[in-house]
PDB file of C-alpha atoms in Angstrom:
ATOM      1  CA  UNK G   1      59.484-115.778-105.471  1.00 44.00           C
ATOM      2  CA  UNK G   2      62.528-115.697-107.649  1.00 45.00           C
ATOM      3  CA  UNK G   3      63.115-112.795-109.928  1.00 47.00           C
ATOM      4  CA  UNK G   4      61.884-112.692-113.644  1.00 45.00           C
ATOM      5  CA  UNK G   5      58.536-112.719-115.041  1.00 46.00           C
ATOM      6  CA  UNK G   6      56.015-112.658-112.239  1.00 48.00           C
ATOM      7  CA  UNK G   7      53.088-115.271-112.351  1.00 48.00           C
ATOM      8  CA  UNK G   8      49.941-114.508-113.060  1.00 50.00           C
ATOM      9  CA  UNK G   9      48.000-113.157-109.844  1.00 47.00           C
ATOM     10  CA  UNK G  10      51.434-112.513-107.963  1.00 47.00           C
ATOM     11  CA  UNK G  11      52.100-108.679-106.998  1.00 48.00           C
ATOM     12  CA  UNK G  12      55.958-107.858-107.776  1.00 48.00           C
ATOM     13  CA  UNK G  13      57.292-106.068-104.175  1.00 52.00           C
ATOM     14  CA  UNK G  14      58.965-102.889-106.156  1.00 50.00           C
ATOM     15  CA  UNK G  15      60.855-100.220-104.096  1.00 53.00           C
ATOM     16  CA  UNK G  16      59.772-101.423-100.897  1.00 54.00           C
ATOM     17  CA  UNK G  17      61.239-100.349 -97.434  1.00 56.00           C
ATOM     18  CA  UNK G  18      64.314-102.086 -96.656  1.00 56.00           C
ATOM     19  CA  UNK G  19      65.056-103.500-100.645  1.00 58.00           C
ATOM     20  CA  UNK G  20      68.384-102.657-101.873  1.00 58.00           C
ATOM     21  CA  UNK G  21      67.356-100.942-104.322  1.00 63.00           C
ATOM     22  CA  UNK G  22      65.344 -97.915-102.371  1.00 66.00           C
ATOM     23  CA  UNK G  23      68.399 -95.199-101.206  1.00 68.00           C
ATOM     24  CA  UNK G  24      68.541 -94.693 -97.565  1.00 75.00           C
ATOM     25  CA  UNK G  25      67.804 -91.567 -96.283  1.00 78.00           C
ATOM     26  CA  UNK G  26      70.849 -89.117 -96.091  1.00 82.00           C
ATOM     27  CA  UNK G  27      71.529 -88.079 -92.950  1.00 84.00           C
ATOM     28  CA  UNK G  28      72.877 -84.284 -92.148  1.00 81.00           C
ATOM     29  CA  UNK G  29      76.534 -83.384 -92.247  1.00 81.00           C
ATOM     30  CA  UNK G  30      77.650 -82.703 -88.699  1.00 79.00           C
ATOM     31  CA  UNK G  31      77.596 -79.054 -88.996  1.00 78.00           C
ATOM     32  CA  UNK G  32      74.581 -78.760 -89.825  1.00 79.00           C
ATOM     33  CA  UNK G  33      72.715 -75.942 -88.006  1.00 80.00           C
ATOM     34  CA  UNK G  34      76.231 -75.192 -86.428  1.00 86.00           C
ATOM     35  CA  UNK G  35      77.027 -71.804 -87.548  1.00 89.00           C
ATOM     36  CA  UNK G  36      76.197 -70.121 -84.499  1.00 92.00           C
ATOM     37  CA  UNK G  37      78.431 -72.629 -82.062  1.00 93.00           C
ATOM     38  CA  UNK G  38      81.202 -72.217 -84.663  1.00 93.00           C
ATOM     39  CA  UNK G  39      80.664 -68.534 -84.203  1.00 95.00           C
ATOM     40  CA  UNK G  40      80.609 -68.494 -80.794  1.00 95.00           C
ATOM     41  CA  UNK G  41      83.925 -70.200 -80.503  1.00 96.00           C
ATOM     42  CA  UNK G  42      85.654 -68.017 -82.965  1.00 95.00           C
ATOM     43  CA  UNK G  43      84.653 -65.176 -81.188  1.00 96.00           C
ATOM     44  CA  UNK G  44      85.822 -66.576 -77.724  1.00 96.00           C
ATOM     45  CA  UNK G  45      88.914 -67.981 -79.199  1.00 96.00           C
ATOM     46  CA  UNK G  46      89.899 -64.299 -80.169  1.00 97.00           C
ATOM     47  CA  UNK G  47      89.170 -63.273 -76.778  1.00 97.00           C
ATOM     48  CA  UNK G  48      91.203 -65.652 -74.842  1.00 97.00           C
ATOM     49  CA  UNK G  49      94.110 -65.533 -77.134  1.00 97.00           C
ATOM     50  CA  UNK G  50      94.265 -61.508 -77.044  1.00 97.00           C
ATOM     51  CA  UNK G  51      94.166 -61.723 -73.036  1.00 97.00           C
ATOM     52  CA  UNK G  52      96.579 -64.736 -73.131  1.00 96.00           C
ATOM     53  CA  UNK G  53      99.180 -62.368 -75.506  1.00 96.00           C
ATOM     54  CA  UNK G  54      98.690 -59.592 -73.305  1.00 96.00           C
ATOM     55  CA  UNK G  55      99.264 -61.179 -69.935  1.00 96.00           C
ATOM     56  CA  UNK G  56     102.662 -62.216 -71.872  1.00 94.00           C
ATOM     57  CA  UNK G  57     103.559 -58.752 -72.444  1.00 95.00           C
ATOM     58  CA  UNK G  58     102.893 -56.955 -69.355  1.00 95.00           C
ATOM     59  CA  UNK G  59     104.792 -60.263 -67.369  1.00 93.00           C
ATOM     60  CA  UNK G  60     106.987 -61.558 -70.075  1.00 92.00           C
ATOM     61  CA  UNK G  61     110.163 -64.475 -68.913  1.00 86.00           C
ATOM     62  CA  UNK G  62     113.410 -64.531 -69.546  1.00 86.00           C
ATOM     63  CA  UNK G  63     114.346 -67.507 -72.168  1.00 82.00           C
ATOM     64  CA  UNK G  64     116.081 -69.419 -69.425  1.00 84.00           C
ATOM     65  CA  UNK G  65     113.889 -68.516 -66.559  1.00 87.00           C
ATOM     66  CA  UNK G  66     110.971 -70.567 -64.914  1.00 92.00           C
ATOM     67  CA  UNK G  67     108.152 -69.766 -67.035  1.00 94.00           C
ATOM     68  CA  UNK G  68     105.861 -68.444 -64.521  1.00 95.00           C
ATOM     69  CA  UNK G  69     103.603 -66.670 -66.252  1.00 95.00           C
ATOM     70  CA  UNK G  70     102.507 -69.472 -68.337  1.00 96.00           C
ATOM     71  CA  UNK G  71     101.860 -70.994 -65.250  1.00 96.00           C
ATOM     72  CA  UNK G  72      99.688 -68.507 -63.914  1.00 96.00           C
ATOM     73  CA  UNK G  73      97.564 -68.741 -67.879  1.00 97.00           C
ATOM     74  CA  UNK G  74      97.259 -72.139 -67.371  1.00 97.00           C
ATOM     75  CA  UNK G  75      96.583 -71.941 -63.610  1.00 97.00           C
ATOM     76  CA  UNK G  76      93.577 -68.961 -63.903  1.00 97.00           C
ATOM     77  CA  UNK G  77      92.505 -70.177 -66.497  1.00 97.00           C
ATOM     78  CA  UNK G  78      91.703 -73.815 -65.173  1.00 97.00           C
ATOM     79  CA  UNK G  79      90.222 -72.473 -61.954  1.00 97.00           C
ATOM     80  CA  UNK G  80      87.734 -70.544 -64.569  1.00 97.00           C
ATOM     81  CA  UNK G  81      86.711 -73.184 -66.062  1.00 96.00           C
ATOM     82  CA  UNK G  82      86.015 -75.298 -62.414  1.00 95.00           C
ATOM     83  CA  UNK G  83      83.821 -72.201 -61.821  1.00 95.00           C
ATOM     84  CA  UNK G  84      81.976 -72.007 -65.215  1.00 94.00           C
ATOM     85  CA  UNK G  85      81.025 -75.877 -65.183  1.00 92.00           C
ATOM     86  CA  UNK G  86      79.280 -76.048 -61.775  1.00 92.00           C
ATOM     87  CA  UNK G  87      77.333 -72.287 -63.626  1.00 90.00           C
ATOM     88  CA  UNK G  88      76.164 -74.148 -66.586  1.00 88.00           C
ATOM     89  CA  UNK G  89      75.920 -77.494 -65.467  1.00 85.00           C
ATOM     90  CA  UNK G  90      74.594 -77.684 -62.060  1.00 84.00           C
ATOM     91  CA  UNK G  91      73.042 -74.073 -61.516  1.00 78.00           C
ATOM     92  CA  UNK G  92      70.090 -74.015 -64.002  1.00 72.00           C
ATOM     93  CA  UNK G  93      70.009 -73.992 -67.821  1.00 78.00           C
ATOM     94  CA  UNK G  94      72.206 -71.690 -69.351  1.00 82.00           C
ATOM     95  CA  UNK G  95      72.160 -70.192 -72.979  1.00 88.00           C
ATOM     96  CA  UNK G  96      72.950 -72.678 -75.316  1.00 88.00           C
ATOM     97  CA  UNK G  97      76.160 -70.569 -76.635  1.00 92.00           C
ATOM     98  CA  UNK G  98      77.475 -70.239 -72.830  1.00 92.00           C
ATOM     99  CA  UNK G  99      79.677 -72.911 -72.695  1.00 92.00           C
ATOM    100  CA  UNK G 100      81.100 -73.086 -76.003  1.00 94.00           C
ATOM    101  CA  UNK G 101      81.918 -68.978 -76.357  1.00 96.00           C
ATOM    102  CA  UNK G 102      83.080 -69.039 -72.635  1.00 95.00           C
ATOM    103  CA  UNK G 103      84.539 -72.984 -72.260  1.00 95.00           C
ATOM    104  CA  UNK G 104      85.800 -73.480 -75.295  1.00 95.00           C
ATOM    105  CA  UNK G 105      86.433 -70.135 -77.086  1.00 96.00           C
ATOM    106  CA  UNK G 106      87.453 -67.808 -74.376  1.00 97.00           C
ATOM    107  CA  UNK G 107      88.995 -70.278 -71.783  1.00 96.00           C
ATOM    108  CA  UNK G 108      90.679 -72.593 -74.742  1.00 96.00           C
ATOM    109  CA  UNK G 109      92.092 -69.500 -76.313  1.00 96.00           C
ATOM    110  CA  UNK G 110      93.458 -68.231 -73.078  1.00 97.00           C
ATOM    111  CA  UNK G 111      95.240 -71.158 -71.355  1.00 96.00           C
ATOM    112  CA  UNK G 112      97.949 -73.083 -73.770  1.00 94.00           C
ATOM    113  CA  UNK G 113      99.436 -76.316 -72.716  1.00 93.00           C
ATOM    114  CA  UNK G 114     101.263 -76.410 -75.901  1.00 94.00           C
ATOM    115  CA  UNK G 115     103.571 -73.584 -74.666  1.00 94.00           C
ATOM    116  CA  UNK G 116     103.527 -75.656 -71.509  1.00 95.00           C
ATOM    117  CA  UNK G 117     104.838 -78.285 -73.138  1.00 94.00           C
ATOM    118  CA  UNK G 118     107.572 -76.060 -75.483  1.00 93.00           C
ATOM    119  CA  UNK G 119     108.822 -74.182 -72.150  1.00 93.00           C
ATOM    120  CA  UNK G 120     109.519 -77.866 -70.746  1.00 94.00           C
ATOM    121  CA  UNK G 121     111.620 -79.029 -73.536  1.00 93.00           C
ATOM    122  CA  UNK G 122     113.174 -75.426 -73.983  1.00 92.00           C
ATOM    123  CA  UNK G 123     114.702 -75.478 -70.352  1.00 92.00           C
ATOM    124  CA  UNK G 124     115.560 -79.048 -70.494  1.00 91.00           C
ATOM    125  CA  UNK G 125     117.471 -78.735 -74.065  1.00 91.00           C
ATOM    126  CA  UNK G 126     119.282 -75.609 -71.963  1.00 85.00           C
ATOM    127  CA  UNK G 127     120.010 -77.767 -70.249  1.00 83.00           C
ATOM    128  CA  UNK G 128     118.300 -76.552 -66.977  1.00 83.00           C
ATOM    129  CA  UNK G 129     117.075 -79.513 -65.456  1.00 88.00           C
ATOM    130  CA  UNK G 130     115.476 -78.705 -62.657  1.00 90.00           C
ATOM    131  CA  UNK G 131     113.162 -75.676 -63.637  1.00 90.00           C
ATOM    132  CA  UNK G 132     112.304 -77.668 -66.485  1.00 92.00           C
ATOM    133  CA  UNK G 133     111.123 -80.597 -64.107  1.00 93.00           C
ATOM    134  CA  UNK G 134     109.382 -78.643 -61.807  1.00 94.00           C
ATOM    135  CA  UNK G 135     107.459 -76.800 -64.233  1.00 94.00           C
ATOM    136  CA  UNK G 136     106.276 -80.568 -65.851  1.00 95.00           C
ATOM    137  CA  UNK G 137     105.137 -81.117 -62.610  1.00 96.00           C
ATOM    138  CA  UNK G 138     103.785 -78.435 -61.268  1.00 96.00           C
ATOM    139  CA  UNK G 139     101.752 -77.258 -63.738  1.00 96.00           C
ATOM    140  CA  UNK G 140      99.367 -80.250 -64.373  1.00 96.00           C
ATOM    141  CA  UNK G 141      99.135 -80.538 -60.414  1.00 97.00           C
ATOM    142  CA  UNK G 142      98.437 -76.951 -60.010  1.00 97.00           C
ATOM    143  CA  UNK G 143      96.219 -76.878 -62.769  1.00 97.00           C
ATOM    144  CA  UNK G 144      93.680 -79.781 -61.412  1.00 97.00           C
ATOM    145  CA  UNK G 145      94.004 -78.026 -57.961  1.00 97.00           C
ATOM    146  CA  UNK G 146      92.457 -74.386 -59.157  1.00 97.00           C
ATOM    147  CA  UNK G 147      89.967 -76.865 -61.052  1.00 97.00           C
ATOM    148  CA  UNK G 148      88.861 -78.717 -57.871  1.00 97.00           C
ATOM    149  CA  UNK G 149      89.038 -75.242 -55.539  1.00 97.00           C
ATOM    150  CA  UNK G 150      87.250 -73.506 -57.617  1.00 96.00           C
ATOM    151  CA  UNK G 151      84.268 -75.889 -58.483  1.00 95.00           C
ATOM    152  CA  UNK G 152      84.097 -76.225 -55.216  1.00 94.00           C
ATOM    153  CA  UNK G 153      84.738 -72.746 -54.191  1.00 95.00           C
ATOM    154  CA  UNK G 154      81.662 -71.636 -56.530  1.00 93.00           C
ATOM    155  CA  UNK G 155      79.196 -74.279 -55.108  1.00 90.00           C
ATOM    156  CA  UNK G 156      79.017 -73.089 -51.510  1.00 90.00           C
ATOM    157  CA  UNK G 157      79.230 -69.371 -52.743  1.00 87.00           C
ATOM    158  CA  UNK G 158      76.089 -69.510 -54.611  1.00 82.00           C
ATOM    159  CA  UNK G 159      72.796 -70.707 -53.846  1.00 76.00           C
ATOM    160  CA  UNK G 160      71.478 -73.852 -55.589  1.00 70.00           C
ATOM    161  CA  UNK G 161      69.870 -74.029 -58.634  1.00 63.00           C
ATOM    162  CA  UNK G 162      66.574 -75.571 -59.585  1.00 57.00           C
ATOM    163  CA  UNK G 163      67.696 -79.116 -59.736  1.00 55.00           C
ATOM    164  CA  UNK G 164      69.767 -79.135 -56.402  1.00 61.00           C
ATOM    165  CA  UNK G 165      66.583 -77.675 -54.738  1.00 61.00           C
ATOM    166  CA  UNK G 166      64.540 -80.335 -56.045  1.00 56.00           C
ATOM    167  CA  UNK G 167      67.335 -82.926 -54.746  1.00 59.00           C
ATOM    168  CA  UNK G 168      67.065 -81.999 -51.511  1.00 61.00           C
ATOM    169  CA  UNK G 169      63.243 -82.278 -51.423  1.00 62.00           C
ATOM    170  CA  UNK G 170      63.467 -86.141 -52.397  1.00 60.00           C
ATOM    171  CA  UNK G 171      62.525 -85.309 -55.988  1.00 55.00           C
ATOM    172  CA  UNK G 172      64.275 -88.071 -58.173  1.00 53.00           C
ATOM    173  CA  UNK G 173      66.428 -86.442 -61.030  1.00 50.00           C
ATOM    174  CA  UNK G 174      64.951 -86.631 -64.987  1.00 46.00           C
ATOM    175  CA  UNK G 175      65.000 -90.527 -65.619  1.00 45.00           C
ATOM    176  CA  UNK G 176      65.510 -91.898 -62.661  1.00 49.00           C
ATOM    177  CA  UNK G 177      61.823 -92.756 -62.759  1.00 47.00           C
ATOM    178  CA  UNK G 178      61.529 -96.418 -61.382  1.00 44.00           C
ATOM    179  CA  UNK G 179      63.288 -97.916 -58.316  1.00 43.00           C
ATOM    180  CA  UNK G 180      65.064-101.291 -59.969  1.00 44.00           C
ATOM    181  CA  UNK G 181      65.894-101.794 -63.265  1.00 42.00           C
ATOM    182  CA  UNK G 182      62.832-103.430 -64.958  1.00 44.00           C
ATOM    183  CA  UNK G 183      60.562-102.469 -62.838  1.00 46.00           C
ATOM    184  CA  UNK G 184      57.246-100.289 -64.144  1.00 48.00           C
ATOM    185  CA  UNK G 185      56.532 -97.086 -62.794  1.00 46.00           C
ATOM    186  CA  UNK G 186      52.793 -96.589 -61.071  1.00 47.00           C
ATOM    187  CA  UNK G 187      51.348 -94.059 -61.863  1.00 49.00           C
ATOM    188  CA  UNK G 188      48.184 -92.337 -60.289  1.00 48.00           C
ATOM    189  CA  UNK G 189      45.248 -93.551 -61.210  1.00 51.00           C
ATOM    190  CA  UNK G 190      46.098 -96.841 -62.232  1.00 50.00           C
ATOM    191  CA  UNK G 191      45.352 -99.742 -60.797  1.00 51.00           C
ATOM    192  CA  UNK G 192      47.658-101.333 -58.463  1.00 48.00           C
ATOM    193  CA  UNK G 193      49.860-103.965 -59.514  1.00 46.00           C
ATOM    194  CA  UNK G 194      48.742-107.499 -58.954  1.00 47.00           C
ATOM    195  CA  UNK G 195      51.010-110.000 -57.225  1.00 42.00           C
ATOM    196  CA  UNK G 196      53.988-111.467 -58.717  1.00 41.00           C
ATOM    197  CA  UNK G 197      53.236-113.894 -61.099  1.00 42.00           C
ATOM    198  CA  UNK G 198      53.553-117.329 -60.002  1.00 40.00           C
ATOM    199  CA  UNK G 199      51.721-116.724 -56.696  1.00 42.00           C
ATOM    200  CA  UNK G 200      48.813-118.926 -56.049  1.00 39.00           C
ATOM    201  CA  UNK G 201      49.988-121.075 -59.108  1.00 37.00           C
ATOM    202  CA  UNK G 202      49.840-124.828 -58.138  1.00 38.00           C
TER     203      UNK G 202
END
């Protein structure tokens, strides 16, 4: 009914679920409950960086050389992170601060593509060409090599976790329940399904 006076006998709808005038509910910043992550990661960052300074210090490069130990940061440090991913993804449940103190903290603060990038453009500004190419190239290559290696490397070392054992015995994987889309699971006890619909139907 239209708004003003109400008629006599007609209940007024005030505040009701979905009216513009009732706020919606406010929904939780993002960090919410994130202190520990964001600890985590600070903590790891610190880490990686120190290590990343000091393997600068005991190899450092000359200003026009190939910058090999940057190479080797990035390289180590990508074949660490193949191995930690099969660890926490694919070998059992890990702590829930795993990844992001180890992945993101330690490992993020250690490698640095940035100086990757700033070694590129320092030898081709030189100008030393062809360092300065081979380093662009190499690196990124090299880098998704130690990745693959080392993913790999760290599945046949160590035995499978819970889920790969389960794979192997036939079990389907958490919600894969149901052979074909659309189709509804049976489940003990129940009855069995009757026959398609539209059999029998003259």
């Amino acid at each position: 009914m239209p708004t003003g006076a109400s008629a006599p006998g007609v209940e007024e709808r005030v505040g009701a679920p979905g009216d513009a005038a009732v706020p919606a509910r406010r929904q939780p910043p993002p960090w919410h409950g994130q202190g520990a992550v964001i600890a985590a990661v600070s903590a790891g960052g610190g880490i990686g960086a120190a290590a990343r300074y000091a393997a600068s210090l005991i190899w450092p490069q000359a200003t026009d050389g190939f910058p090999w130990t940057t190479l080797a940061v990035n390289v180590i440090g990508c074949a660490l992170m193949g191995a930690l991913m099969v660890l926490v993804t694919e070998r059992g449940p890990a702590h829930r601060l795993a990844r992001p103190f180890l992945g993101t903290g330690v490992l993020g603060g250690f490698t640095t593509f940035s100086t990757y990038a700033l070694d590129v453009r320092h030898l081709l500004e030189l100008p030393r060409a062809a360092p300065g190419l081979a380093c662009l190239v190499a690196t990124p290559l090299a880098a998704l090599a130690a990745v693959w290696c080392a993913s790999a490397l760290t599945r046949r070392l160590l035995p499978p976790g819970r889920w790969q054992a389960q794979r192997a015995e036939g079990a389907p994987r958490p919600g894969e329940r149901g052979h074909r889309a659309g189709e509804k699971e049976h489940r003990p006890g129940e009855k069995e399904p009757r026959a398609a619909e539209g059999q029998g139907c003259r």
